[in-house]
Amino acid sequence: MTSSDSADDLVYLDATDALRLFAARALSPVELMRAVIERTEKVEPAINAFTERLFDEAMTQAEQAERRYLGKDGGAPRPLEGLPIAAKEKHAMAGRSLTEGSLVNEGVVAEENAPVIDRIINAGGIIHARTTTPEFSVAPFTRSRMWGITRNPWNPYFSTAGSSGGSGAALASGTATLATGSDIGGSTRLPAALNGVVGFKAPYGRVPGAGVMPNDHYRGDGPMARSVADTVLLQNVLAGPDPRDHTSIAPKYVLPNDFDDVAGMRIALCIDLGEYRVHPEMVANTRATAQALAEAGAIVTEIELPWTHLDILTAQSGHFGTLLGPLVAELTDGKRALVSDYTAAFLDLTAQAREHISYLDSLRAEKRLQLQLAAAMTGFDALLCPTTAVPGWPADDQSPGDRLIVHGEDVGESFWAAMTMPFNITNRCPVLNVPSGHSEWGIPTGVQVVGHPYDDATVFRIGKALEQLRPWAYRPGNRPAL
């Protein structure tokens, strides 16, 4: 990296490029970390993506990484050696806060690292900051009474989505090179879409979790990054069995670094996933990505899915009413006055669901959705669809069930703005969000590439092709105007 390169170019450097420059001794981990810290001081007050800055420790670790690359001590560089990585606050770090954005948990300190944190540290990654979420990760936006509002770097009027909103915003604003996310209803893919980055919802069991929640088959931890190659890099570190998570899959699945083009692949295109009301801009950007794949030799066929809102609502309501709702209710028992408005609404909705929808009802709806998806994808390599039904929603106060009014335009019910939940219900399917363009409101949009159960490589193959066909790299002129 020459002295003529700007600081902004440095902080938007891909992780894979940074590693190559580290190895060639053309860039030091100390230089990159210093640039990221300086960028944070410049933009973070406006974005509010971080809950905790670990900069002193990070600089010390960057110096240690530099010595590894120079061959002075510590052995050979590891897969993530010296990279600045932002971790979602809910990913526990021993001896540090574990509040999940709730005043109820103020003062709670983690006793051990989450598996994904151990994986990053053992691979030489440097966790320099921790990122914001909504309270208990129960909302598709990122604000809380504890941390305030996290805003979209592309346009601060808009939300970063949630619940991994801080991670998405950090990547978009150049204050992290890689980031962790988690996904129980779209919490990785939604922030990836609205911030213009890549996010991977791995199939169930691919990435180990901690505590009781890994037994919830809707959820999973995963990588977020600005490029497909960087997402592969982090996913290959995070994946693999862990004795703390009985659901984690052995042997470890390793994604390739190189992918064939898409010529001859058969890809199904579905715009509305049955009954979603999709905004015209989302339709246009999704069709543009499909057209690019077709021009590259893929056989793209538009299909209809017989999914209904009733089955989706029954499946998720019964599921959350049985699992996450009672967990949050237990944590907040006797402390209702401390929770955010949307958490109170979530507690009420899940309590109502327990009264009216049995877990067996939800499993039956889940099974119908799974069989319908399997039938629709028969004969295809993957499915392409929008990540959100609308091109963004406000960052400021909103509540579940509100109409989404954006710059005076009614874009629909907030509950159905996200098109991610069906693929948590069908959670053995890998799903990769990649950017599909920008909206007239200035923020990015995304598409989901959905694979057959546990066929991770195919979604990355298609994602890589889209990255080459419709580049979204954070080059000068294509970055948030902070």
Coordinates of C-alpha atoms in Angstrom, one line a residue:
M1 CA 0.0 0.0 0.0
T2 CA 1.7 3.2 -1.1
S3 CA 1.6 6.6 0.7
S4 CA -0.7 7.9 -2.1
D5 CA -3.5 5.6 -1.2
S6 CA -6.2 7.4 0.8
A7 CA -7.3 6.4 4.3
D8 CA -10.8 5.6 2.9
D9 CA -9.3 3.2 0.4
L10 CA -7.5 1.5 3.2
V11 CA -10.5 1.0 5.4
Y12 CA -12.6 -0.4 2.5
L13 CA -9.9 -2.9 1.6
D14 CA -11.2 -6.4 1.2
A15 CA -10.0 -8.8 3.9
T16 CA -8.6 -11.2 1.3
D17 CA -6.6 -8.3 -0.2
A18 CA -5.4 -7.2 3.2
L19 CA -4.1 -10.7 4.0
R20 CA -2.3 -10.8 0.7
L21 CA -0.7 -7.4 1.4
F22 CA 0.2 -8.4 4.9
A23 CA 2.0 -11.5 3.6
A24 CA 3.9 -9.5 1.0
R25 CA 4.9 -7.0 3.8
A26 CA 3.3 -4.2 1.7
L27 CA 0.9 -3.4 4.5
S28 CA 1.1 -3.8 8.2
P29 CA -1.8 -4.9 10.4
V30 CA -0.9 -1.9 12.6
E31 CA -1.5 0.5 9.6
L32 CA -4.9 -1.0 8.9
M33 CA -6.0 -1.1 12.5
R34 CA -4.9 2.5 12.9
A35 CA -6.9 3.6 9.8
V36 CA -10.0 1.7 11.0
I37 CA -9.8 3.4 14.4
E38 CA -9.4 6.8 12.8
R39 CA -12.4 6.1 10.6
T40 CA -14.4 5.1 13.6
E41 CA -13.7 8.3 15.4
K42 CA -14.8 10.2 12.3
V43 CA -18.1 8.4 11.5
E44 CA -19.2 6.6 14.5
P45 CA -21.0 9.5 16.3
A46 CA -23.4 9.7 13.3
I47 CA -23.9 5.9 12.8
N48 CA -23.8 4.5 16.3
A49 CA -22.9 0.9 15.3
F50 CA -20.6 0.1 18.3
T51 CA -21.5 -0.8 21.9
E52 CA -17.8 -1.2 23.0
R53 CA -14.5 -0.2 21.5
L54 CA -11.5 -2.4 22.3
F55 CA -9.0 -0.2 20.6
D56 CA -6.1 -0.4 23.0
E57 CA -6.1 -4.2 23.0
A58 CA -6.6 -4.2 19.3
M59 CA -3.5 -2.2 18.6
T60 CA -1.5 -4.5 20.9
Q61 CA -2.8 -7.5 19.0
A62 CA -2.1 -5.8 15.6
E63 CA 1.5 -5.3 16.7
Q64 CA 1.7 -9.0 17.6
A65 CA 0.3 -9.9 14.2
E66 CA 2.8 -7.7 12.5
R67 CA 5.6 -9.6 14.2
R68 CA 4.1 -12.9 12.9
Y69 CA 4.2 -11.6 9.3
L70 CA 7.7 -10.5 9.8
G71 CA 8.6 -13.9 11.1
K72 CA 9.9 -12.5 14.4
D73 CA 7.8 -14.6 16.8
G74 CA 4.5 -16.4 17.3
G75 CA 4.7 -18.8 14.4
A76 CA 3.1 -18.6 11.0
P77 CA 0.3 -16.2 10.3
R78 CA -3.2 -17.7 10.9
P79 CA -6.2 -17.5 8.5
L80 CA -7.5 -14.2 9.9
E81 CA -4.2 -12.8 11.2
G82 CA -4.3 -9.1 11.9
L83 CA -7.8 -8.4 10.5
P84 CA -10.1 -5.9 12.3
I85 CA -13.4 -7.8 13.0
A86 CA -16.5 -6.4 14.6
A87 CA -18.5 -8.8 16.8
K88 CA -22.2 -8.7 17.5
E89 CA -22.6 -7.9 21.3
K90 CA -24.8 -11.0 21.8
H91 CA -21.7 -13.1 20.9
A92 CA -20.3 -13.5 24.3
M93 CA -16.8 -12.5 25.2
A94 CA -15.5 -13.7 28.5
G95 CA -15.3 -10.9 31.1
R96 CA -17.2 -8.4 28.9
S97 CA -20.8 -7.2 28.8
L98 CA -23.5 -9.5 27.7
T99 CA -26.6 -7.3 27.8
E100 CA -28.2 -8.0 24.3
G101 CA -29.2 -4.3 24.4
S102 CA -31.5 -4.6 27.4
L103 CA -31.5 -2.6 30.6
V104 CA -32.7 -5.8 32.2
N105 CA -29.2 -7.2 31.7
E106 CA -27.3 -4.2 32.7
G107 CA -24.1 -5.3 34.5
V108 CA -24.3 -8.9 33.2
V109 CA -20.8 -10.2 32.2
A110 CA -20.1 -13.2 30.1
E111 CA -18.3 -16.2 31.7
E112 CA -16.9 -17.7 28.5
N113 CA -16.5 -16.9 24.8
A114 CA -19.2 -17.9 22.3
P115 CA -17.9 -20.5 19.8
V116 CA -17.7 -18.0 17.0
I117 CA -15.6 -15.7 19.2
D118 CA -13.2 -18.5 20.0
R119 CA -12.9 -19.4 16.3
I120 CA -12.0 -15.8 15.3
I121 CA -9.5 -15.3 18.1
N122 CA -7.8 -18.7 17.4
A123 CA -7.6 -17.8 13.7
G124 CA -5.7 -14.5 14.5
G125 CA -8.7 -12.2 14.0
I126 CA -8.7 -9.0 16.1
I127 CA -12.0 -8.1 17.6
H128 CA -11.6 -4.3 17.9
A129 CA -15.3 -3.4 18.5
R130 CA -18.7 -4.9 19.4
T131 CA -21.8 -4.1 17.6
T132 CA -25.4 -2.9 18.3
T133 CA -28.6 -4.9 18.2
P134 CA -32.2 -4.3 19.1
E135 CA -33.1 -5.6 22.5
F136 CA -32.8 -9.4 22.6
S137 CA -32.5 -9.3 18.8
V138 CA -36.3 -9.4 18.4
A139 CA -36.8 -6.6 15.9
P140 CA -35.9 -5.9 12.2
F141 CA -34.4 -2.5 13.1
T142 CA -31.6 -1.6 15.4
R143 CA -32.5 0.7 18.3
S144 CA -32.7 0.2 22.1
R145 CA -33.1 2.1 25.3
M146 CA -29.6 1.0 26.2
W147 CA -27.8 2.1 23.0
G148 CA -30.1 4.4 21.1
I149 CA -30.6 4.3 17.3
T150 CA -28.1 2.8 14.8
R151 CA -28.4 4.6 11.4
N152 CA -27.7 3.5 7.9
P153 CA -24.4 4.9 6.6
W154 CA -25.9 5.4 3.1
N155 CA -28.7 7.6 4.4
P156 CA -29.2 8.2 8.1
Y157 CA -32.9 8.6 7.8
F158 CA -33.1 4.9 7.2
S159 CA -32.6 1.9 9.4
T160 CA -29.7 -0.5 9.2
A161 CA -32.3 -3.3 9.7
G162 CA -31.8 -5.8 12.5
S163 CA -30.9 -7.6 14.4
S164 CA -27.2 -7.5 13.2
G165 CA -27.6 -3.9 12.3
G166 CA -24.5 -2.7 13.9
S167 CA -22.4 -5.2 12.1
G168 CA -23.9 -4.3 8.7
A169 CA -23.4 -0.5 9.4
A170 CA -19.8 -1.0 10.5
L171 CA -19.0 -2.8 7.2
A172 CA -20.7 -0.2 5.1
S173 CA -19.1 2.7 6.9
G174 CA -15.5 1.2 6.8
T175 CA -15.1 0.7 10.5
A176 CA -14.6 -3.1 10.3
T177 CA -13.2 -5.5 7.7
L178 CA -15.3 -8.4 8.7
A179 CA -18.2 -8.8 11.1
T180 CA -20.3 -11.5 12.8
G181 CA -24.1 -11.8 12.6
S182 CA -26.8 -14.2 13.7
D183 CA -30.1 -15.0 12.0
I184 CA -33.4 -16.2 13.5
G185 CA -35.8 -14.5 11.1
G186 CA -33.5 -12.6 8.8
S187 CA -31.1 -10.9 11.3
T188 CA -28.0 -11.4 9.1
R189 CA -29.6 -11.0 5.6
L190 CA -31.7 -7.9 6.3
P191 CA -28.8 -5.7 7.6
A192 CA -26.7 -7.1 4.7
A193 CA -29.3 -6.1 2.2
L194 CA -30.0 -2.6 3.5
N195 CA -26.3 -1.8 4.1
G196 CA -25.1 -3.2 0.7
V197 CA -22.9 -6.0 2.0
V198 CA -22.9 -9.8 1.9
G199 CA -24.5 -12.0 4.6
F200 CA -24.8 -15.7 4.9
K201 CA -27.4 -17.7 6.7
A202 CA -25.8 -21.0 7.0
P203 CA -27.9 -24.2 7.1
Y204 CA -28.8 -25.4 10.6
G205 CA -25.9 -26.8 12.5
R206 CA -23.2 -25.6 10.2
V207 CA -21.9 -22.9 12.7
P208 CA -21.9 -23.8 16.4
G209 CA -23.8 -21.7 19.0
A210 CA -23.9 -21.3 22.7
G211 CA -26.3 -22.0 25.5
V212 CA -29.9 -23.3 24.8
M213 CA -30.5 -21.3 21.6
P214 CA -28.7 -23.6 19.2
N215 CA -31.5 -26.1 19.8
D216 CA -33.8 -23.5 18.1
H217 CA -33.6 -24.8 14.5
Y218 CA -34.6 -21.3 13.1
R219 CA -31.4 -19.6 14.2
G220 CA -27.7 -19.7 13.5
D221 CA -24.6 -17.5 13.6
G222 CA -22.7 -16.5 10.5
P223 CA -20.4 -14.2 8.6
M224 CA -20.9 -10.7 7.1
A225 CA -18.5 -9.0 4.8
R226 CA -18.2 -6.6 1.9
S227 CA -17.4 -9.3 -0.7
V228 CA -18.2 -12.9 -1.4
A229 CA -14.6 -14.0 -1.1
D230 CA -14.4 -12.4 2.4
T231 CA -17.6 -14.1 3.4
V232 CA -16.1 -17.4 2.4
L233 CA -13.0 -16.6 4.4
L234 CA -14.9 -16.0 7.6
Q235 CA -17.4 -18.8 7.1
N236 CA -14.6 -21.3 6.7
V237 CA -13.3 -20.1 10.1
L238 CA -16.7 -20.2 11.9
A239 CA -17.9 -23.5 10.6
G240 CA -17.4 -26.9 12.2
P241 CA -18.5 -28.9 15.3
D242 CA -18.1 -27.7 18.8
P243 CA -18.7 -29.9 21.9
R244 CA -20.8 -27.1 23.5
D245 CA -23.3 -27.4 20.7
H246 CA -24.8 -30.9 20.2
T247 CA -26.5 -29.7 17.0
S248 CA -23.3 -28.7 15.3
I249 CA -22.4 -30.8 12.3
A250 CA -19.3 -32.9 11.8
P251 CA -17.1 -33.1 9.8
K252 CA -16.4 -29.4 9.2
Y253 CA -17.6 -28.2 5.8
V254 CA -15.1 -26.1 3.9
L255 CA -16.2 -23.8 1.1
P256 CA -13.9 -23.6 -2.0
N257 CA -12.2 -20.4 -2.8
D258 CA -12.8 -20.6 -6.6
F259 CA -16.1 -21.2 -8.3
D260 CA -17.2 -22.0 -11.8
D261 CA -19.3 -19.6 -13.7
V262 CA -23.1 -20.0 -13.9
A263 CA -23.3 -21.1 -17.6
G264 CA -25.8 -23.9 -17.8
M265 CA -27.1 -23.6 -14.2
R266 CA -30.9 -23.7 -13.7
I267 CA -32.1 -20.9 -11.4
A268 CA -35.7 -20.3 -10.3
L269 CA -36.8 -16.7 -9.9
C270 CA -39.7 -15.9 -7.6
I271 CA -40.6 -12.3 -6.9
D272 CA -43.3 -12.5 -4.3
L273 CA -42.7 -15.9 -2.5
G274 CA -46.5 -16.5 -2.8
E275 CA -48.2 -13.5 -1.1
Y276 CA -45.7 -10.8 -0.4
R277 CA -46.5 -7.3 -1.6
V278 CA -43.2 -6.3 -3.3
H279 CA -42.3 -2.7 -4.1
P280 CA -41.7 -1.9 -7.8
E281 CA -38.0 -0.9 -7.1
M282 CA -37.4 -4.3 -5.5
V283 CA -39.0 -6.0 -8.4
A284 CA -36.9 -4.1 -10.8
N285 CA -33.6 -4.7 -9.0
T286 CA -34.3 -8.4 -8.5
R287 CA -35.2 -8.8 -12.2
A288 CA -32.0 -7.0 -13.1
T289 CA -29.9 -9.6 -11.2
A290 CA -31.8 -12.4 -12.8
Q291 CA -31.2 -10.9 -16.2
A292 CA -27.5 -10.7 -15.6
L293 CA -27.4 -14.4 -14.7
A294 CA -29.3 -15.2 -17.9
E295 CA -26.9 -13.2 -20.0
A296 CA -24.1 -15.1 -18.4
G297 CA -25.6 -18.4 -19.6
A298 CA -27.8 -19.5 -16.7
I299 CA -31.2 -20.7 -17.5
V300 CA -33.5 -18.5 -15.4
T301 CA -37.2 -19.5 -15.1
E302 CA -39.8 -17.5 -13.2
I303 CA -41.9 -19.7 -10.9
E304 CA -44.8 -19.3 -8.5
L305 CA -44.7 -20.6 -4.9
P306 CA -47.9 -21.6 -3.2
W307 CA -46.8 -20.2 0.1
T308 CA -49.4 -18.3 2.1
H309 CA -49.1 -15.7 4.7
L310 CA -51.3 -17.9 7.0
D311 CA -48.8 -20.8 6.9
I312 CA -45.8 -18.5 7.4
L313 CA -47.5 -16.7 10.3
T314 CA -48.7 -19.9 11.9
A315 CA -45.2 -21.5 11.7
Q316 CA -43.3 -18.5 13.0
S317 CA -45.9 -17.5 15.7
G318 CA -46.1 -21.0 17.1
H319 CA -42.4 -21.3 17.0
F320 CA -41.6 -18.0 18.7
G321 CA -44.5 -18.5 21.1
T322 CA -43.0 -21.8 22.2
L323 CA -39.3 -20.9 22.3
L324 CA -38.0 -17.3 22.1
G325 CA -41.0 -15.7 23.6
P326 CA -40.9 -17.7 26.9
L327 CA -37.1 -17.2 27.1
V328 CA -37.5 -13.4 26.8
A329 CA -40.4 -13.5 29.3
E330 CA -38.3 -15.4 31.8
L331 CA -35.4 -12.9 31.4
T332 CA -37.7 -9.9 31.9
D333 CA -40.0 -11.3 34.6
G334 CA -40.8 -8.5 37.0
K335 CA -38.8 -5.9 35.0
R336 CA -41.3 -5.1 32.3
A337 CA -40.8 -1.4 32.9
L338 CA -37.2 -1.6 31.7
V339 CA -37.9 -3.1 28.2
S340 CA -38.3 -1.3 24.9
D341 CA -41.7 -0.8 23.4
Y342 CA -41.1 -3.4 20.7
T343 CA -40.0 -6.0 23.2
A344 CA -43.2 -5.4 25.2
A345 CA -45.1 -5.9 21.9
F346 CA -43.1 -9.1 21.2
L347 CA -43.9 -10.5 24.6
D348 CA -47.6 -9.8 24.1
L349 CA -47.7 -11.3 20.6
T350 CA -45.9 -14.4 21.7
A351 CA -48.1 -14.8 24.7
Q352 CA -51.2 -14.6 22.5
A353 CA -49.6 -17.1 20.1
R354 CA -49.2 -19.6 22.9
E355 CA -52.9 -19.3 23.6
H356 CA -54.0 -19.8 20.0
I357 CA -51.3 -21.8 18.1
S358 CA -49.9 -25.0 19.4
Y359 CA -46.3 -26.0 18.6
L360 CA -47.8 -28.9 16.7
D361 CA -49.8 -26.4 14.6
S362 CA -46.6 -24.6 13.8
L363 CA -44.8 -27.8 12.8
R364 CA -47.5 -28.8 10.5
A365 CA -47.4 -25.4 8.8
E366 CA -43.6 -25.6 8.7
K367 CA -43.8 -29.0 7.0
R368 CA -46.2 -27.7 4.3
L369 CA -43.8 -24.8 3.5
Q370 CA -40.8 -27.1 3.4
L371 CA -42.5 -29.5 1.0
Q372 CA -43.8 -26.7 -1.2
L373 CA -40.3 -25.2 -1.5
A374 CA -38.8 -28.6 -2.3
A375 CA -41.3 -29.2 -5.0
A376 CA -40.8 -25.7 -6.5
M377 CA -37.0 -26.1 -6.5
T378 CA -37.1 -29.5 -8.1
G379 CA -35.0 -29.3 -11.3
F380 CA -33.3 -26.1 -10.3
D381 CA -29.9 -25.5 -8.8
A382 CA -31.1 -22.5 -6.7
L383 CA -33.9 -20.0 -6.1
L384 CA -33.5 -16.2 -6.5
C385 CA -35.8 -13.8 -4.7
P386 CA -35.8 -10.3 -3.0
T387 CA -34.5 -10.0 0.6
T388 CA -36.9 -7.3 1.5
A389 CA -40.3 -6.4 0.0
V390 CA -39.6 -2.7 0.4
P391 CA -36.4 -0.6 -0.3
G392 CA -35.9 0.3 3.4
W393 CA -37.7 1.6 6.5
P394 CA -37.1 4.5 8.9
A395 CA -34.5 4.3 11.6
D396 CA -36.6 6.2 14.1
D397 CA -39.4 4.9 16.3
Q398 CA -41.7 2.3 14.9
S399 CA -43.6 -0.6 16.3
P400 CA -44.6 -4.0 15.1
G401 CA -47.8 -3.9 13.0
D402 CA -47.3 -0.3 12.0
R403 CA -47.8 0.8 8.4
L404 CA -44.4 1.7 6.9
I405 CA -44.5 5.3 5.7
V406 CA -41.3 6.3 4.0
H407 CA -40.9 9.9 2.8
G408 CA -44.7 10.0 2.6
E409 CA -45.1 6.8 0.7
D410 CA -47.1 3.9 2.3
V411 CA -45.0 0.8 1.4
G412 CA -47.0 -1.7 3.4
E413 CA -47.2 -3.5 6.7
S414 CA -44.0 -3.6 8.6
F415 CA -44.5 -7.2 9.6
W416 CA -44.2 -8.2 5.9
A417 CA -41.4 -5.9 4.9
A418 CA -38.9 -8.7 5.4
M419 CA -38.9 -11.7 3.0
T420 CA -36.4 -13.7 5.1
M421 CA -38.5 -15.6 7.6
P422 CA -39.6 -18.4 5.2
F423 CA -36.0 -19.5 5.0
N424 CA -35.6 -19.8 8.7
I425 CA -38.6 -22.0 8.6
T426 CA -36.9 -24.0 5.9
N427 CA -33.6 -23.6 7.7
R428 CA -31.6 -26.5 6.2
C429 CA -31.4 -24.3 3.1
P430 CA -28.3 -22.1 2.9
V431 CA -29.2 -18.5 1.9
L432 CA -26.8 -15.8 0.8
N433 CA -27.7 -12.2 0.5
V434 CA -25.9 -10.2 -2.1
P435 CA -26.5 -6.6 -3.2
S436 CA -28.9 -6.0 -6.1
G437 CA -28.6 -2.3 -6.6
H438 CA -29.8 0.9 -4.9
S439 CA -33.2 2.5 -4.4
E440 CA -34.2 6.0 -5.3
W441 CA -33.8 6.7 -1.5
G442 CA -30.1 6.1 -1.8
I443 CA -29.8 2.9 0.2
P444 CA -28.8 -0.5 -1.1
T445 CA -31.2 -3.4 -1.9
G446 CA -30.5 -7.1 -1.8
V447 CA -31.5 -10.5 -3.2
Q448 CA -31.4 -13.9 -1.6
V449 CA -29.8 -16.8 -3.3
V450 CA -31.4 -19.9 -1.8
G451 CA -29.8 -23.4 -2.1
H452 CA -31.0 -26.9 -1.6
P453 CA -30.5 -28.3 1.9
Y454 CA -26.8 -28.1 2.9
D455 CA -25.7 -27.2 -0.7
D456 CA -23.7 -24.1 0.5
A457 CA -21.2 -24.0 -2.4
T458 CA -24.0 -23.4 -5.0
V459 CA -25.2 -20.2 -3.4
F460 CA -21.7 -18.8 -3.2
R461 CA -21.1 -19.8 -6.8
I462 CA -24.1 -17.7 -7.9
G463 CA -23.2 -14.9 -5.5
K464 CA -19.7 -14.7 -6.9
A465 CA -21.1 -14.6 -10.4
L466 CA -23.4 -11.7 -9.5
E467 CA -20.5 -9.9 -7.8
Q468 CA -18.6 -10.1 -11.1
L469 CA -21.6 -9.4 -13.4
R470 CA -23.0 -6.5 -11.3
P471 CA -20.1 -5.2 -9.2
W472 CA -20.9 -3.6 -5.9
A473 CA -17.3 -3.1 -4.6
Y474 CA -16.8 -0.2 -2.2
R475 CA -14.7 1.7 -4.7
P476 CA -14.4 5.5 -4.8
G477 CA -17.8 6.9 -5.9
N478 CA -19.7 3.9 -4.6
R479 CA -19.4 4.4 -0.8
P480 CA -21.6 6.0 1.8
A481 CA -21.3 9.8 1.7
L482 CA -20.6 10.2 5.4

